[in-house]
């Protein structure tokens, strides 16, 4: 008797209409299009289009990454379900089965298995430090101890959502100037390598000395034509060496953090972002019942900049010795007066977490406004930079032509 292997079902993408007339789409496994259509009809969906999903080349399966945004979404879903009265294990199972990211489904399945085996959720999450940091796990642990896991997850979800929104704004602020610089370098390189040599051939028959500015541009053009690969390798090598040194050297990271805060416009945005992170982290942890000293530790780690990290650790030391936090913040001399005053009011009124949440909201809005303003501020700057580079090259090439009359 011959052994028969069962053919693995294919994945089909479908589009259809529900009984209420709502357009739906998704994926379904099956052995043929006809069977998939039959399954859909059983579910009350009238299929309009069903096609076999293309398989990856060479049989390689693409692995979907789990991003911080995915973790923020999962946290919000758990918070919503717990507040609706859905049991924790059922919530985890539903999120895992309903996620379109297979890596998230696998992760939630593994966490669900740990919880079903009797392990506390916080301990299960600690097994995946790549996705759930100490702050996240500590907050979940405090929720388990207090019996208010739904409220804690709601706070953590808000914290993650705000953090990701802030991070996105910072990336947007940093990307624009970098893109302008790259475009300017590419345009200048193209002109030096391809356009300037054409003018150089024309100038060869002039029989007169060329202007100094034109000679300077021609010298750069000749260097680029001969040694463009050296310049490219030098830029790539510098980028690689700096990246490795930045990873290995704490002193370099600290120096970079200090320097970046002094940049025009960008530095102002990063300062506001660091204050917002500090206030949001401290508000979330303190409201969750974490002692202030431990909350300051978490805020130092979440600040995202060495200058603020060291300042917050100094604040922690002063608070540990009995000083008020607003006094310690004032001594650090990096927090704006408004923030210090609001913290002082929060300490006096006993609503420090609420006041810090307001500070975070204010500074997150200021970062948002600053990033939007950066776009309009950089538009004339882009025109000026490109104008100087491209216009300078054009002037250098046309100067000899303007002097052609005197040569003749």
Coordinates of C-alpha atoms in Angstrom, one line a residue:
X1 CA 0.0 0.0 0.0
X2 CA 1.4 3.3 -1.1
X3 CA 1.8 6.2 1.4
X4 CA -0.2 9.2 0.4
X5 CA 0.6 12.7 1.5
X6 CA -2.2 15.1 2.1
X7 CA -1.9 18.2 -0.1
X8 CA -1.4 21.4 2.0
X9 CA -4.3 23.9 1.6
X10 CA -3.5 27.1 -0.3
X11 CA -4.4 30.6 1.0
X12 CA -7.0 32.5 -1.0
X13 CA -7.7 36.3 -0.9
X14 CA -11.4 37.1 -1.2
X15 CA -13.7 40.1 -1.6
X16 CA -17.5 39.8 -0.9
X17 CA -20.6 41.3 0.5
X18 CA -22.3 40.5 3.8
X19 CA -26.1 39.9 4.2
X20 CA -26.4 43.6 5.3
X21 CA -24.7 44.8 2.1
X22 CA -21.4 45.6 3.7
X23 CA -18.3 45.1 1.6
X24 CA -15.8 42.6 3.2
X25 CA -12.4 41.2 2.3
X26 CA -9.9 38.8 3.8
X27 CA -8.0 35.5 3.5
X28 CA -9.1 31.9 3.8
X29 CA -7.4 28.6 3.5
X30 CA -8.8 25.9 1.2
X31 CA -8.0 23.3 -1.5
X32 CA -9.8 25.1 -4.3
X33 CA -11.6 28.3 -5.2
X34 CA -15.0 26.5 -5.3
X35 CA -14.6 25.2 -1.7
X36 CA -13.5 28.6 -0.5
X37 CA -16.6 30.2 -2.1
X38 CA -18.8 27.5 -0.4
X39 CA -17.2 28.3 3.0
X40 CA -17.9 32.0 2.5
X41 CA -21.6 31.4 1.6
X42 CA -22.0 29.3 4.8
X43 CA -20.8 32.3 6.7
X44 CA -23.4 34.5 5.0
X45 CA -20.9 36.2 2.6
X46 CA -21.6 36.4 -1.1
X47 CA -18.1 36.3 -2.7
X48 CA -17.5 38.6 -5.7
X49 CA -13.8 37.8 -6.2
X50 CA -11.6 34.9 -5.0
X51 CA -8.0 34.4 -6.0
X52 CA -5.1 32.3 -4.9
X53 CA -2.5 34.3 -2.9
X54 CA 0.8 34.4 -4.6
X55 CA 3.5 32.3 -2.9
X56 CA 6.9 33.9 -2.0
X57 CA 9.8 33.3 -4.3
X58 CA 11.9 30.2 -3.7
X59 CA 9.4 29.1 -1.0
X60 CA 10.7 31.7 1.5
X61 CA 8.0 32.9 4.0
X62 CA 8.1 36.5 4.7
X63 CA 8.3 37.2 8.5
X64 CA 6.3 40.1 9.7
X65 CA 8.1 42.2 12.3
X66 CA 6.4 43.2 15.5
X67 CA 6.7 47.0 15.8
X68 CA 6.1 49.2 18.8
X69 CA 2.9 50.3 17.1
X70 CA 1.8 46.7 17.2
X71 CA 2.4 46.5 20.9
X72 CA 0.6 49.7 21.5
X73 CA -2.4 48.3 19.5
X74 CA -2.4 45.0 21.4
X75 CA -2.2 47.0 24.7
X76 CA -5.2 49.1 23.7
X77 CA -7.2 46.0 22.7
X78 CA -6.5 44.2 26.0
X79 CA -7.5 47.4 27.9
X80 CA -10.8 47.6 26.0
X81 CA -11.7 44.0 26.4
X82 CA -10.8 43.9 30.1
X83 CA -12.9 47.1 30.7
X84 CA -15.8 45.4 28.8
X85 CA -15.6 42.5 31.3
X86 CA -13.9 39.9 29.0
X87 CA -11.7 37.5 30.9
X88 CA -7.9 38.0 30.5
X89 CA -7.2 34.6 28.9
X90 CA -10.1 35.0 26.4
X91 CA -8.9 38.5 25.6
X92 CA -5.4 37.3 24.7
X93 CA -6.8 34.4 22.6
X94 CA -9.2 36.7 20.7
X95 CA -6.4 39.3 20.0
X96 CA -4.0 36.5 18.8
X97 CA -6.6 34.9 16.5
X98 CA -7.8 38.3 15.1
X99 CA -4.4 39.9 14.4
X100 CA -3.4 40.2 10.7
X101 CA 0.3 40.1 11.8
X102 CA 1.2 36.4 12.1
X103 CA 4.1 37.2 14.4
X104 CA 1.8 39.0 16.8
X105 CA -0.6 36.0 16.7
X106 CA 2.3 33.7 17.6
X107 CA 3.5 36.0 20.4
X108 CA 0.0 36.3 21.9
X109 CA -0.5 32.6 21.6
X110 CA 2.7 31.9 23.5
X111 CA 1.8 34.5 26.2
X112 CA -1.7 33.0 26.5
X113 CA -0.2 29.5 27.0
X114 CA 2.0 30.8 29.8
X115 CA -1.0 32.5 31.5
X116 CA -3.2 29.3 31.1
X117 CA -0.4 27.4 32.8
X118 CA -0.8 29.6 35.9
X119 CA 2.0 32.1 35.4
X120 CA 1.1 35.8 36.2
X121 CA 0.8 37.9 33.1
X122 CA 3.6 40.2 34.1
X123 CA 6.0 37.3 34.4
X124 CA 4.9 35.9 31.0
X125 CA 5.5 39.3 29.5
X126 CA 9.0 39.5 31.0
X127 CA 10.0 36.5 28.9
X128 CA 9.8 38.8 25.9
X129 CA 11.9 41.8 26.8
X130 CA 12.3 42.7 23.2
X131 CA 8.7 43.8 23.1
X132 CA 7.8 44.5 26.7
X133 CA 10.3 46.5 28.7
X134 CA 10.7 46.6 32.4
X135 CA 8.4 49.7 32.8
X136 CA 5.6 47.9 30.9
X137 CA 6.0 44.7 33.0
X138 CA 6.3 46.6 36.3
X139 CA 3.0 48.5 35.6
X140 CA 1.2 45.2 34.7
X141 CA 2.6 43.7 37.9
X142 CA 1.2 46.6 40.0
X143 CA -2.2 46.2 38.3
X144 CA -2.2 42.5 39.2
X145 CA -1.4 43.2 42.8
X146 CA -4.0 46.0 43.1
X147 CA -6.7 44.0 41.2
X148 CA -7.2 46.9 38.8
X149 CA -5.5 45.4 35.7
X150 CA -8.1 46.9 33.3
X151 CA -7.3 50.5 34.5
X152 CA -3.6 49.8 34.4
X153 CA -3.8 48.5 30.9
X154 CA -5.8 51.6 29.9
X155 CA -3.0 53.8 31.3
X156 CA -0.3 51.8 29.7
X157 CA -2.2 51.9 26.3
X158 CA -2.4 55.7 26.6
X159 CA 1.3 55.9 27.4
X160 CA 2.3 53.7 24.5
X161 CA 0.1 55.5 22.1
X162 CA 1.4 58.9 23.2
X163 CA 5.0 57.7 23.1
X164 CA 4.6 56.3 19.5
X165 CA 2.9 59.5 18.3
X166 CA 5.7 61.6 19.8
X167 CA 8.4 59.3 18.3
X168 CA 6.7 59.6 14.9
X169 CA 6.8 63.4 15.1
X170 CA 10.5 63.4 16.1
X171 CA 11.3 61.2 13.1
X172 CA 9.4 63.5 10.8
X173 CA 11.3 66.5 12.2
X174 CA 14.7 64.8 11.7
X175 CA 13.8 63.3 8.3
X176 CA 13.1 66.6 6.5
X177 CA 16.5 68.3 7.0
X178 CA 18.3 65.0 6.2
X179 CA 16.3 64.6 3.0
X180 CA 17.1 68.2 1.9
X181 CA 20.8 67.6 2.5
X182 CA 20.8 64.3 0.6
X183 CA 19.0 65.9 -2.4
X184 CA 21.4 68.9 -2.4
X185 CA 24.4 66.5 -2.4
X186 CA 23.0 64.3 -5.2
X187 CA 22.1 67.3 -7.4
X188 CA 25.6 68.9 -6.9
X189 CA 27.4 65.7 -7.6
X190 CA 25.4 65.1 -10.8
X191 CA 26.3 68.7 -12.0
X192 CA 30.0 68.3 -11.1
X193 CA 30.4 64.9 -12.8
X194 CA 28.2 65.3 -15.9
X195 CA 27.6 69.0 -16.6
X196 CA 30.8 70.9 -15.6
X197 CA 33.0 68.7 -17.9
X198 CA 30.9 69.8 -20.9
X199 CA 31.7 73.4 -20.2
X200 CA 35.3 72.5 -19.5
X201 CA 35.7 71.3 -23.1
X202 CA 34.3 74.6 -24.3
X203 CA 36.7 76.7 -22.1
X204 CA 39.7 74.7 -23.5
X205 CA 39.6 76.8 -26.7
X206 CA 39.2 80.2 -25.1
X207 CA 42.9 80.9 -25.0
X208 CA 42.6 83.1 -21.9
X209 CA 42.9 82.7 -18.2
X210 CA 39.7 81.6 -16.5
X211 CA 38.2 83.3 -13.4
X212 CA 39.4 81.9 -10.0
X213 CA 35.8 80.8 -9.1
X214 CA 35.5 78.8 -12.3
X215 CA 38.9 77.2 -11.8
X216 CA 37.9 76.2 -8.3
X217 CA 34.7 74.5 -9.5
X218 CA 36.6 72.8 -12.3
X219 CA 39.2 71.5 -9.8
X220 CA 36.4 70.0 -7.7
X221 CA 34.7 68.5 -10.8
X222 CA 38.0 66.8 -11.9
X223 CA 38.4 65.4 -8.4
X224 CA 34.9 64.0 -8.5
X225 CA 35.4 62.5 -11.9
X226 CA 38.6 60.8 -10.9
X227 CA 37.9 59.9 -7.2
X228 CA 34.1 59.8 -6.8
X229 CA 34.4 56.3 -5.6
X230 CA 36.9 57.5 -2.9
X231 CA 34.4 60.1 -1.7
X232 CA 31.6 57.5 -1.7
X233 CA 33.6 55.0 0.3
X234 CA 34.8 57.7 2.7
X235 CA 31.1 58.7 3.4
X236 CA 30.0 55.1 3.9
X237 CA 33.1 54.3 6.1
X238 CA 32.4 57.3 8.2
X239 CA 28.8 56.4 8.6
X240 CA 29.7 52.8 9.6
X241 CA 32.5 53.8 12.0
X242 CA 30.3 56.4 13.7
X243 CA 27.4 54.0 14.0
X244 CA 29.7 51.3 15.6
X245 CA 31.4 53.9 17.9
X246 CA 28.0 55.3 18.9
X247 CA 26.9 51.8 19.9
X248 CA 30.0 51.0 21.9
X249 CA 31.0 54.3 23.4
X250 CA 28.9 55.9 26.2
X251 CA 31.0 59.1 26.0
X252 CA 30.2 59.5 22.3
X253 CA 26.5 58.9 22.9
X254 CA 26.4 61.5 25.6
X255 CA 28.3 64.0 23.5
X256 CA 26.0 63.4 20.6
X257 CA 22.9 63.9 22.8
X258 CA 24.3 67.1 24.2
X259 CA 25.2 68.4 20.7
X260 CA 21.9 67.6 19.2
X261 CA 20.0 69.6 21.8
X262 CA 21.9 72.7 20.7
X263 CA 20.9 72.4 17.0
X264 CA 18.7 75.3 15.8
X265 CA 14.9 74.4 15.7
X266 CA 15.6 70.7 15.9
X267 CA 17.2 71.1 19.4
X268 CA 14.1 73.0 20.6
X269 CA 11.8 70.2 19.4
X270 CA 13.9 67.5 21.1
X271 CA 14.0 69.5 24.3
X272 CA 10.2 69.7 24.4
X273 CA 9.9 66.0 23.4
X274 CA 12.2 65.0 26.3
X275 CA 10.1 67.0 28.8
X276 CA 6.9 65.4 27.4
X277 CA 8.4 61.9 27.8
X278 CA 9.5 62.7 31.3
X279 CA 6.1 64.0 32.4
X280 CA 4.1 61.2 30.6
X281 CA 6.2 58.4 32.1
X282 CA 6.2 59.9 35.6
X283 CA 2.4 60.5 35.4
X284 CA 1.7 56.9 34.3
X285 CA 3.9 55.2 36.8
X286 CA 3.1 57.4 39.8
X287 CA -0.7 57.0 39.1
X288 CA -0.2 53.2 38.9
X289 CA 1.0 53.2 42.5
X290 CA 4.7 53.0 41.8
X291 CA 6.8 54.8 44.4
X292 CA 8.1 58.2 43.2
X293 CA 11.7 57.2 43.5
X294 CA 11.2 54.1 41.3
X295 CA 9.0 56.2 39.0
X296 CA 11.9 58.6 38.5
X297 CA 14.1 55.7 37.5
X298 CA 11.6 54.7 34.8
X299 CA 11.4 58.4 33.7
X300 CA 15.2 58.7 33.4
X301 CA 15.3 55.6 31.1
X302 CA 12.4 56.8 29.0
X303 CA 13.7 60.4 28.5
X304 CA 15.6 59.5 25.4
X305 CA 18.5 61.9 26.0
X306 CA 21.6 61.7 28.2
X307 CA 21.3 65.3 29.4
X308 CA 17.8 64.7 30.7
X309 CA 18.6 61.2 32.0
X310 CA 21.5 62.4 34.2
X311 CA 19.4 65.4 35.4
X312 CA 16.5 63.1 36.3
X313 CA 18.8 60.7 38.2
X314 CA 20.1 63.8 40.2
X315 CA 16.4 64.7 40.9
X316 CA 15.9 61.1 42.1
X317 CA 18.9 61.5 44.5
X318 CA 17.5 64.7 45.9
X319 CA 14.0 63.3 46.3
X320 CA 15.5 60.3 48.1
X321 CA 17.2 62.6 50.6
X322 CA 13.9 64.3 51.4
X323 CA 13.7 67.3 49.1
X324 CA 10.6 68.2 47.1
X325 CA 10.6 67.2 43.5
X326 CA 9.9 70.7 42.2
X327 CA 12.9 72.0 44.2
X328 CA 15.1 69.3 42.7
X329 CA 13.8 70.1 39.2
X330 CA 14.6 73.8 39.6
X331 CA 18.1 73.0 40.7
X332 CA 18.7 70.9 37.6
X333 CA 18.2 74.1 35.5
X334 CA 17.0 72.2 32.4
X335 CA 13.2 72.2 33.0
X336 CA 11.2 75.3 32.0
X337 CA 9.7 77.4 34.9
X338 CA 6.2 76.5 33.9
X339 CA 6.8 72.8 34.3
X340 CA 8.5 73.4 37.7
X341 CA 5.6 75.5 38.9
X342 CA 2.9 73.0 37.7
X343 CA 4.8 70.2 39.5
X344 CA 4.9 72.4 42.7
X345 CA 1.1 72.9 42.5
X346 CA 0.6 69.2 42.0
X347 CA 2.7 68.3 45.0
X348 CA 0.9 70.9 47.2
X349 CA -2.6 69.8 46.0
X350 CA -1.8 66.0 46.1
X351 CA -2.6 65.6 42.4
X352 CA 0.9 65.2 41.0
X353 CA 0.0 62.5 38.5
X354 CA -2.8 64.7 37.0
X355 CA -0.6 67.8 36.8
X356 CA 2.2 65.8 35.1
X357 CA -0.4 64.4 32.6
X358 CA -1.4 68.0 31.8
X359 CA 2.3 69.0 31.3
X360 CA 2.8 66.0 29.0
X361 CA -0.3 67.0 26.9
X362 CA 0.9 70.6 26.7
X363 CA 4.4 69.7 25.5
X364 CA 3.2 66.9 23.1
X365 CA 1.0 69.6 21.5
X366 CA 3.9 72.0 21.3
X367 CA 6.1 69.3 19.6
X368 CA 3.3 68.7 17.2
X369 CA 3.0 72.4 16.4
X370 CA 6.8 72.8 16.1
X371 CA 7.1 69.9 13.6
X372 CA 4.3 71.3 11.5
X373 CA 6.0 74.7 11.6
X374 CA 9.3 73.1 10.7
X375 CA 7.9 72.2 7.3
X376 CA 7.0 75.7 6.4
X377 CA 10.2 77.1 7.9
X378 CA 12.4 74.7 5.8
X379 CA 10.7 75.3 2.5
X380 CA 12.5 78.7 1.9
X381 CA 15.6 77.2 3.4
X382 CA 15.5 74.3 0.8
X383 CA 15.2 76.9 -2.0
X384 CA 18.1 78.9 -0.6
X385 CA 20.4 75.9 -0.2
X386 CA 19.6 74.5 -3.7
X387 CA 19.8 78.0 -5.1
X388 CA 23.2 78.6 -3.7
X389 CA 24.6 75.3 -4.8
X390 CA 23.0 75.0 -8.3
X391 CA 23.2 78.8 -8.9
X392 CA 26.8 79.0 -7.8
X393 CA 27.8 76.2 -10.3
X394 CA 25.9 77.9 -13.1
X395 CA 27.5 81.3 -12.4
X396 CA 31.0 79.7 -12.3
X397 CA 30.4 78.1 -15.7
X398 CA 29.0 81.3 -17.3
X399 CA 31.6 83.7 -15.9
X400 CA 34.1 83.0 -18.7
X401 CA 31.3 83.4 -21.3
X402 CA 30.4 86.8 -19.9
X403 CA 34.1 87.8 -20.2
X404 CA 34.4 86.4 -23.8
X405 CA 34.0 89.9 -25.2
X406 CA 37.1 91.2 -23.5
X407 CA 39.1 88.2 -24.6
X408 CA 38.1 88.7 -28.3

